[in-house]
PDB file of C-alpha atoms in Angstrom:
ATOM      1  CA  UNK T   1       5.623  27.431 -19.900  1.00 85.00           C
ATOM      2  CA  UNK T   2       3.558  25.521 -17.342  1.00 97.00           C
ATOM      3  CA  UNK T   3       5.295  22.608 -15.628  1.00 98.00           C
ATOM      4  CA  UNK T   4       4.174  19.075 -14.776  1.00 98.00           C
ATOM      5  CA  UNK T   5       5.966  17.231 -11.997  1.00 98.00           C
ATOM      6  CA  UNK T   6       6.891  13.553 -12.471  1.00 98.00           C
ATOM      7  CA  UNK T   7       7.575  11.850  -9.132  1.00 98.00           C
ATOM      8  CA  UNK T   8       9.599   8.727  -9.896  1.00 98.00           C
ATOM      9  CA  UNK T   9      10.850   5.877  -7.718  1.00 98.00           C
ATOM     10  CA  UNK T  10      14.496   6.155  -6.727  1.00 98.00           C
ATOM     11  CA  UNK T  11      15.128   2.471  -6.041  1.00 98.00           C
ATOM     12  CA  UNK T  12      16.428  -0.260  -8.343  1.00 98.00           C
ATOM     13  CA  UNK T  13      15.079  -3.215  -6.365  1.00 98.00           C
ATOM     14  CA  UNK T  14      11.933  -4.553  -4.688  1.00 98.00           C
ATOM     15  CA  UNK T  15      12.332  -6.687  -1.575  1.00 98.00           C
ATOM     16  CA  UNK T  16      10.256  -9.861  -1.829  1.00 98.00           C
ATOM     17  CA  UNK T  17       8.776 -11.800   1.082  1.00 98.00           C
ATOM     18  CA  UNK T  18      11.794 -14.126   1.291  1.00 98.00           C
ATOM     19  CA  UNK T  19      14.216 -11.184   1.443  1.00 98.00           C
ATOM     20  CA  UNK T  20      15.291 -11.492  -2.200  1.00 97.00           C
ATOM     21  CA  UNK T  21      15.939  -8.164  -3.919  1.00 98.00           C
ATOM     22  CA  UNK T  22      14.146  -8.277  -7.269  1.00 98.00           C
ATOM     23  CA  UNK T  23      15.714  -5.845  -9.794  1.00 98.00           C
ATOM     24  CA  UNK T  24      13.224  -3.153 -10.788  1.00 98.00           C
ATOM     25  CA  UNK T  25      12.759   0.632 -11.026  1.00 98.00           C
ATOM     26  CA  UNK T  26      10.187   2.582 -13.016  1.00 98.00           C
ATOM     27  CA  UNK T  27       8.255   1.032 -15.917  1.00 98.00           C
ATOM     28  CA  UNK T  28       9.319   2.583 -19.232  1.00 98.00           C
ATOM     29  CA  UNK T  29       5.936   2.906 -20.968  1.00 97.00           C
ATOM     30  CA  UNK T  30       4.361   4.517 -17.903  1.00 98.00           C
ATOM     31  CA  UNK T  31       6.936   7.303 -17.989  1.00 98.00           C
ATOM     32  CA  UNK T  32       7.377   7.631 -21.751  1.00 97.00           C
ATOM     33  CA  UNK T  33       3.743   7.715 -22.936  1.00 97.00           C
ATOM     34  CA  UNK T  34       2.659  10.530 -20.584  1.00 98.00           C
ATOM     35  CA  UNK T  35       5.940  12.390 -21.135  1.00 98.00           C
ATOM     36  CA  UNK T  36       5.355  12.459 -24.892  1.00 97.00           C
ATOM     37  CA  UNK T  37       1.736  13.566 -24.414  1.00 98.00           C
ATOM     38  CA  UNK T  38       2.613  16.378 -22.005  1.00 98.00           C
ATOM     39  CA  UNK T  39       5.520  17.652 -24.090  1.00 98.00           C
ATOM     40  CA  UNK T  40       3.379  17.598 -27.246  1.00 97.00           C
ATOM     41  CA  UNK T  41       0.801  19.692 -25.386  1.00 98.00           C
ATOM     42  CA  UNK T  42       3.462  22.292 -24.611  1.00 98.00           C
ATOM     43  CA  UNK T  43       4.260  21.481 -20.983  1.00 98.00           C
ATOM     44  CA  UNK T  44       7.665  21.436 -19.349  1.00 98.00           C
ATOM     45  CA  UNK T  45       8.392  18.261 -17.359  1.00 98.00           C
ATOM     46  CA  UNK T  46      10.376  18.196 -14.118  1.00 98.00           C
ATOM     47  CA  UNK T  47      11.397  14.886 -12.521  1.00 98.00           C
ATOM     48  CA  UNK T  48      11.654  14.439  -8.744  1.00 98.00           C
ATOM     49  CA  UNK T  49      12.944  11.393  -6.863  1.00 98.00           C
ATOM     50  CA  UNK T  50      13.687  10.645  -3.210  1.00 98.00           C
ATOM     51  CA  UNK T  51      17.063  12.229  -2.508  1.00 98.00           C
ATOM     52  CA  UNK T  52      17.332  13.436  -6.114  1.00 98.00           C
ATOM     53  CA  UNK T  53      18.856  10.145  -7.305  1.00 98.00           C
ATOM     54  CA  UNK T  54      18.796   9.439 -11.046  1.00 98.00           C
ATOM     55  CA  UNK T  55      15.965   6.904 -11.492  1.00 98.00           C
ATOM     56  CA  UNK T  56      16.525   3.394 -12.824  1.00 98.00           C
ATOM     57  CA  UNK T  57      14.363   1.930 -15.578  1.00 98.00           C
ATOM     58  CA  UNK T  58      13.111  -1.622 -15.008  1.00 98.00           C
ATOM     59  CA  UNK T  59      15.019  -3.493 -17.704  1.00 97.00           C
ATOM     60  CA  UNK T  60      12.083  -5.868 -18.122  1.00 96.00           C
ATOM     61  CA  UNK T  61       9.950  -2.969 -19.318  1.00 97.00           C
ATOM     62  CA  UNK T  62      12.222  -2.557 -22.337  1.00 97.00           C
ATOM     63  CA  UNK T  63      11.682  -6.142 -23.518  1.00 96.00           C
ATOM     64  CA  UNK T  64       9.883  -6.694 -26.872  1.00 97.00           C
ATOM     65  CA  UNK T  65       7.161  -8.839 -25.255  1.00 94.00           C
ATOM     66  CA  UNK T  66       6.009  -5.839 -23.178  1.00 94.00           C
ATOM     67  CA  UNK T  67       6.119  -3.387 -26.071  1.00 95.00           C
ATOM     68  CA  UNK T  68       4.277  -5.165 -28.872  1.00 94.00           C
ATOM     69  CA  UNK T  69       7.441  -6.533 -30.480  1.00 96.00           C
ATOM     70  CA  UNK T  70      10.920  -5.396 -31.479  1.00 96.00           C
ATOM     71  CA  UNK T  71       9.751  -2.209 -33.189  1.00 96.00           C
ATOM     72  CA  UNK T  72       7.764  -1.074 -30.170  1.00 95.00           C
ATOM     73  CA  UNK T  73      10.675  -1.870 -27.857  1.00 96.00           C
ATOM     74  CA  UNK T  74      13.013   0.205 -30.023  1.00 97.00           C
ATOM     75  CA  UNK T  75      10.532   3.117 -29.958  1.00 96.00           C
ATOM     76  CA  UNK T  76      10.256   3.025 -26.157  1.00 96.00           C
ATOM     77  CA  UNK T  77      14.035   2.833 -25.768  1.00 96.00           C
ATOM     78  CA  UNK T  78      14.492   5.799 -28.116  1.00 96.00           C
ATOM     79  CA  UNK T  79      11.817   7.799 -26.298  1.00 96.00           C
ATOM     80  CA  UNK T  80      13.505   7.042 -22.993  1.00 96.00           C
ATOM     81  CA  UNK T  81      16.809   8.294 -24.385  1.00 96.00           C
ATOM     82  CA  UNK T  82      15.156  11.581 -25.348  1.00 96.00           C
ATOM     83  CA  UNK T  83      13.614  11.975 -21.872  1.00 97.00           C
ATOM     84  CA  UNK T  84      16.599  14.053 -20.714  1.00 97.00           C
ATOM     85  CA  UNK T  85      14.866  15.287 -17.557  1.00 98.00           C
ATOM     86  CA  UNK T  86      15.262  11.812 -16.039  1.00 98.00           C
ATOM     87  CA  UNK T  87      19.006  12.447 -15.793  1.00 97.00           C
ATOM     88  CA  UNK T  88      18.569  15.670 -13.774  1.00 98.00           C
ATOM     89  CA  UNK T  89      15.977  15.055 -11.056  1.00 98.00           C
ATOM     90  CA  UNK T  90      15.281  17.369  -8.159  1.00 98.00           C
ATOM     91  CA  UNK T  91      14.671  16.052  -4.644  1.00 98.00           C
ATOM     92  CA  UNK T  92      11.094  15.198  -3.684  1.00 98.00           C
ATOM     93  CA  UNK T  93      11.951  16.842  -0.358  1.00 97.00           C
ATOM     94  CA  UNK T  94      12.472  20.202  -2.121  1.00 98.00           C
ATOM     95  CA  UNK T  95       9.356  20.301  -4.317  1.00 98.00           C
ATOM     96  CA  UNK T  96       7.256  23.467  -4.184  1.00 98.00           C
ATOM     97  CA  UNK T  97       3.824  22.371  -5.424  1.00 98.00           C
ATOM     98  CA  UNK T  98       2.917  25.958  -6.360  1.00 98.00           C
ATOM     99  CA  UNK T  99       5.355  25.734  -9.295  1.00 98.00           C
ATOM    100  CA  UNK T 100       3.425  22.934 -11.031  1.00 98.00           C
ATOM    101  CA  UNK T 101       0.157  22.676 -12.954  1.00 98.00           C
ATOM    102  CA  UNK T 102      -0.189  18.924 -12.321  1.00 98.00           C
ATOM    103  CA  UNK T 103       1.562  15.971 -10.673  1.00 98.00           C
ATOM    104  CA  UNK T 104       2.111  12.522 -12.178  1.00 98.00           C
ATOM    105  CA  UNK T 105       3.494   9.289 -10.693  1.00 98.00           C
ATOM    106  CA  UNK T 106       4.608   6.491 -13.078  1.00 98.00           C
ATOM    107  CA  UNK T 107       4.769   2.954 -11.722  1.00 98.00           C
ATOM    108  CA  UNK T 108       6.948  -0.115 -11.900  1.00 98.00           C
ATOM    109  CA  UNK T 109       7.559  -2.235  -8.802  1.00 98.00           C
ATOM    110  CA  UNK T 110       9.957   0.437  -7.465  1.00 98.00           C
ATOM    111  CA  UNK T 111       7.268   2.520  -5.688  1.00 98.00           C
ATOM    112  CA  UNK T 112       6.335  -0.593  -3.679  1.00 98.00           C
ATOM    113  CA  UNK T 113       9.816  -0.349  -2.116  1.00 98.00           C
ATOM    114  CA  UNK T 114      10.420   3.362  -1.538  1.00 98.00           C
ATOM    115  CA  UNK T 115       7.458   5.658  -2.262  1.00 98.00           C
ATOM    116  CA  UNK T 116       5.065   3.466  -0.254  1.00 98.00           C
ATOM    117  CA  UNK T 117       6.890   4.541   2.902  1.00 98.00           C
ATOM    118  CA  UNK T 118       8.247   7.948   1.845  1.00 98.00           C
ATOM    119  CA  UNK T 119       6.835  10.674   4.092  1.00 97.00           C
ATOM    120  CA  UNK T 120       7.959  13.547   1.828  1.00 98.00           C
ATOM    121  CA  UNK T 121       6.137  12.040  -1.148  1.00 98.00           C
ATOM    122  CA  UNK T 122       3.155  11.328   1.115  1.00 98.00           C
ATOM    123  CA  UNK T 123       2.974  14.979   2.150  1.00 98.00           C
ATOM    124  CA  UNK T 124       3.259  16.078  -1.474  1.00 98.00           C
ATOM    125  CA  UNK T 125       0.400  13.760  -2.488  1.00 98.00           C
ATOM    126  CA  UNK T 126      -1.783  15.030   0.355  1.00 98.00           C
ATOM    127  CA  UNK T 127      -1.112  18.637  -0.691  1.00 97.00           C
ATOM    128  CA  UNK T 128      -1.701  17.872  -4.372  1.00 98.00           C
ATOM    129  CA  UNK T 129      -5.017  16.198  -3.603  1.00 98.00           C
ATOM    130  CA  UNK T 130      -6.153  19.132  -1.450  1.00 97.00           C
ATOM    131  CA  UNK T 131      -4.964  21.692  -4.031  1.00 97.00           C
ATOM    132  CA  UNK T 132      -7.407  20.530  -6.694  1.00 97.00           C
ATOM    133  CA  UNK T 133      -4.570  20.275  -9.239  1.00 98.00           C
ATOM    134  CA  UNK T 134      -4.744  17.247 -11.546  1.00 98.00           C
ATOM    135  CA  UNK T 135      -2.981  14.299  -9.912  1.00 98.00           C
ATOM    136  CA  UNK T 136      -2.243  11.214 -12.025  1.00 98.00           C
ATOM    137  CA  UNK T 137      -1.011   7.905 -10.593  1.00 98.00           C
ATOM    138  CA  UNK T 138      -0.619   4.688 -12.608  1.00 98.00           C
ATOM    139  CA  UNK T 139      -0.090   0.937 -12.107  1.00 98.00           C
ATOM    140  CA  UNK T 140       2.110   0.258  -9.026  1.00 98.00           C
ATOM    141  CA  UNK T 141       2.591   3.967  -8.287  1.00 98.00           C
ATOM    142  CA  UNK T 142      -0.587   4.070  -6.135  1.00 98.00           C
ATOM    143  CA  UNK T 143       1.647   2.359  -3.551  1.00 98.00           C
ATOM    144  CA  UNK T 144       2.828   5.929  -2.889  1.00 98.00           C
ATOM    145  CA  UNK T 145      -0.697   6.810  -1.715  1.00 98.00           C
ATOM    146  CA  UNK T 146      -0.139   4.563   1.315  1.00 98.00           C
ATOM    147  CA  UNK T 147       2.275   7.172   2.719  1.00 98.00           C
ATOM    148  CA  UNK T 148      -0.279  10.006   2.409  1.00 98.00           C
ATOM    149  CA  UNK T 149      -1.348  10.162   6.045  1.00 96.00           C
ATOM    150  CA  UNK T 150      -3.551  12.903   7.466  1.00 93.00           C
ATOM    151  CA  UNK T 151      -3.055  14.491  10.891  1.00 91.00           C
ATOM    152  CA  UNK T 152      -5.721  12.221  12.356  1.00 94.00           C
ATOM    153  CA  UNK T 153      -3.806   9.153  11.152  1.00 93.00           C
ATOM    154  CA  UNK T 154      -6.220   8.305   8.351  1.00 96.00           C
ATOM    155  CA  UNK T 155      -5.241   8.062   4.705  1.00 98.00           C
ATOM    156  CA  UNK T 156      -5.796  11.163   2.553  1.00 98.00           C
ATOM    157  CA  UNK T 157      -7.202   8.985  -0.262  1.00 98.00           C
ATOM    158  CA  UNK T 158      -9.737   7.105   1.871  1.00 98.00           C
ATOM    159  CA  UNK T 159     -13.139   7.256   0.176  1.00 98.00           C
ATOM    160  CA  UNK T 160     -11.692   8.066  -3.245  1.00 98.00           C
ATOM    161  CA  UNK T 161     -12.542   5.889  -6.225  1.00 98.00           C
ATOM    162  CA  UNK T 162      -9.271   4.717  -7.713  1.00 98.00           C
ATOM    163  CA  UNK T 163      -7.486   1.845  -9.388  1.00 98.00           C
ATOM    164  CA  UNK T 164      -4.014   0.359  -9.601  1.00 98.00           C
ATOM    165  CA  UNK T 165      -2.266  -2.901 -10.456  1.00 98.00           C
ATOM    166  CA  UNK T 166      -4.711  -5.593  -9.374  1.00 98.00           C
ATOM    167  CA  UNK T 167      -4.211  -8.812  -7.427  1.00 98.00           C
ATOM    168  CA  UNK T 168      -5.252 -10.680 -10.581  1.00 98.00           C
ATOM    169  CA  UNK T 169      -2.556  -8.954 -12.637  1.00 98.00           C
ATOM    170  CA  UNK T 170       0.089  -9.500  -9.953  1.00 98.00           C
ATOM    171  CA  UNK T 171      -0.851 -13.192  -9.915  1.00 98.00           C
ATOM    172  CA  UNK T 172      -0.640 -13.438 -13.699  1.00 98.00           C
ATOM    173  CA  UNK T 173       2.715 -11.602 -13.616  1.00 97.00           C
ATOM    174  CA  UNK T 174       4.005 -14.297 -11.260  1.00 97.00           C
ATOM    175  CA  UNK T 175       4.664 -12.114  -8.207  1.00 97.00           C
ATOM    176  CA  UNK T 176       1.543 -12.421  -6.033  1.00 98.00           C
ATOM    177  CA  UNK T 177       2.886 -15.372  -4.055  1.00 97.00           C
ATOM    178  CA  UNK T 178       6.346 -13.766  -3.719  1.00 98.00           C
ATOM    179  CA  UNK T 179       5.343 -10.273  -2.582  1.00 98.00           C
ATOM    180  CA  UNK T 180       5.319  -9.098   1.026  1.00 98.00           C
ATOM    181  CA  UNK T 181       1.966  -7.446   0.321  1.00 98.00           C
ATOM    182  CA  UNK T 182      -0.334  -6.744  -2.601  1.00 98.00           C
ATOM    183  CA  UNK T 183      -1.179  -3.238  -3.753  1.00 98.00           C
ATOM    184  CA  UNK T 184      -4.919  -3.763  -4.173  1.00 98.00           C
ATOM    185  CA  UNK T 185      -5.202  -5.216  -0.653  1.00 98.00           C
ATOM    186  CA  UNK T 186      -3.310  -2.320   0.943  1.00 98.00           C
ATOM    187  CA  UNK T 187      -5.315   0.344  -0.881  1.00 98.00           C
ATOM    188  CA  UNK T 188      -8.562  -1.279   0.262  1.00 98.00           C
ATOM    189  CA  UNK T 189      -7.220  -1.448   3.829  1.00 98.00           C
ATOM    190  CA  UNK T 190      -6.392   2.284   3.585  1.00 98.00           C
ATOM    191  CA  UNK T 191     -10.060   2.992   2.829  1.00 98.00           C
ATOM    192  CA  UNK T 192      -9.882   3.544  -0.915  1.00 98.00           C
ATOM    193  CA  UNK T 193     -12.822   2.531  -3.113  1.00 98.00           C
ATOM    194  CA  UNK T 194     -10.764   0.274  -5.378  1.00 98.00           C
ATOM    195  CA  UNK T 195     -12.097  -0.246  -8.915  1.00 98.00           C
ATOM    196  CA  UNK T 196     -10.945  -3.215 -10.980  1.00 98.00           C
ATOM    197  CA  UNK T 197     -11.012  -3.414 -14.773  1.00 98.00           C
ATOM    198  CA  UNK T 198     -10.084  -6.271 -17.088  1.00 98.00           C
ATOM    199  CA  UNK T 199      -6.510  -7.538 -16.590  1.00 98.00           C
ATOM    200  CA  UNK T 200      -3.959  -5.720 -18.774  1.00 97.00           C
ATOM    201  CA  UNK T 201      -6.602  -3.638 -20.599  1.00 98.00           C
ATOM    202  CA  UNK T 202      -6.599   0.162 -20.410  1.00 98.00           C
ATOM    203  CA  UNK T 203      -8.656   1.267 -17.401  1.00 98.00           C
ATOM    204  CA  UNK T 204      -8.724   4.778 -15.948  1.00 98.00           C
ATOM    205  CA  UNK T 205     -10.727   5.997 -12.942  1.00 98.00           C
ATOM    206  CA  UNK T 206     -11.396   9.702 -12.339  1.00 98.00           C
ATOM    207  CA  UNK T 207     -12.571  10.980  -8.954  1.00 98.00           C
ATOM    208  CA  UNK T 208     -12.428  14.739  -8.481  1.00 98.00           C
ATOM    209  CA  UNK T 209      -8.834  15.792  -9.319  1.00 98.00           C
ATOM    210  CA  UNK T 210      -7.441  12.260  -8.891  1.00 98.00           C
ATOM    211  CA  UNK T 211      -6.853  10.245 -12.085  1.00 98.00           C
ATOM    212  CA  UNK T 212      -5.593   6.673 -11.666  1.00 98.00           C
ATOM    213  CA  UNK T 213      -4.690   3.977 -14.186  1.00 98.00           C
ATOM    214  CA  UNK T 214      -4.651   0.232 -13.583  1.00 98.00           C
ATOM    215  CA  UNK T 215      -1.648  -0.951 -15.606  1.00 98.00           C
ATOM    216  CA  UNK T 216       0.940   0.080 -18.239  1.00 97.00           C
ATOM    217  CA  UNK T 217      -1.689   0.141 -20.990  1.00 97.00           C
ATOM    218  CA  UNK T 218      -3.566   2.771 -18.981  1.00 98.00           C
ATOM    219  CA  UNK T 219      -0.741   5.316 -18.966  1.00 98.00           C
ATOM    220  CA  UNK T 220      -1.535   7.029 -22.300  1.00 98.00           C
ATOM    221  CA  UNK T 221      -5.315   7.256 -21.590  1.00 98.00           C
ATOM    222  CA  UNK T 222      -4.490   8.606 -18.118  1.00 98.00           C
ATOM    223  CA  UNK T 223      -2.278  11.304 -19.652  1.00 98.00           C
ATOM    224  CA  UNK T 224      -5.131  12.277 -21.961  1.00 98.00           C
ATOM    225  CA  UNK T 225      -7.466  12.640 -18.965  1.00 98.00           C
ATOM    226  CA  UNK T 226      -4.938  14.807 -17.134  1.00 98.00           C
ATOM    227  CA  UNK T 227      -4.574  17.054 -20.166  1.00 98.00           C
ATOM    228  CA  UNK T 228      -8.366  17.380 -20.343  1.00 98.00           C
ATOM    229  CA  UNK T 229      -8.375  18.567 -16.738  1.00 97.00           C
ATOM    230  CA  UNK T 230      -5.633  21.063 -17.515  1.00 97.00           C
ATOM    231  CA  UNK T 231      -7.867  22.444 -20.260  1.00 89.00           C
TER     232      UNK T 231
END
């Protein structure tokens, strides 16, 4: 059975500009929707985190208002409970890319804290991009792309069309004026050709083997695009 690697944040906080540690982790829908799609298509899923720590779900992502009501929240919580691989992650440092058909990074504010500066994840992303294997990254997870540095010091994703959580969305979420930096700004500074869709609406950008999604609503469409690339 072919395997898909999920690289998930290992932190449970995001340090704001004033030094406050905002509780976070990975965003439930962004892990659950692709997980269900990949498993239904017959793939095995392996989770990797920095240091192999068991990842923390952002409790806010389980709230009814982010899941279309109580019923949706219950569905996401149940799906998360059945995502057993989250409890047995391997270390990002130990990943052998040859073992996987595709790589996927779910978001949440967590990647802004750890994956954005994680050299092992950065190397993995650079290898995945060069390999031609489908690489999916959604919402705040493109923060991890900032650590993908080439030998010449440039970013491996410079010149790629991509998307991620926008400044507009971060403002509407109430964090833009509290953050140390904004994802869209940093990706542009890194040389990416950042594409912006409507706030909170599904928006997926495909450039070569890179598939990026703007926000939580983009996670299921992104998974569908990855599966198309896997044939």
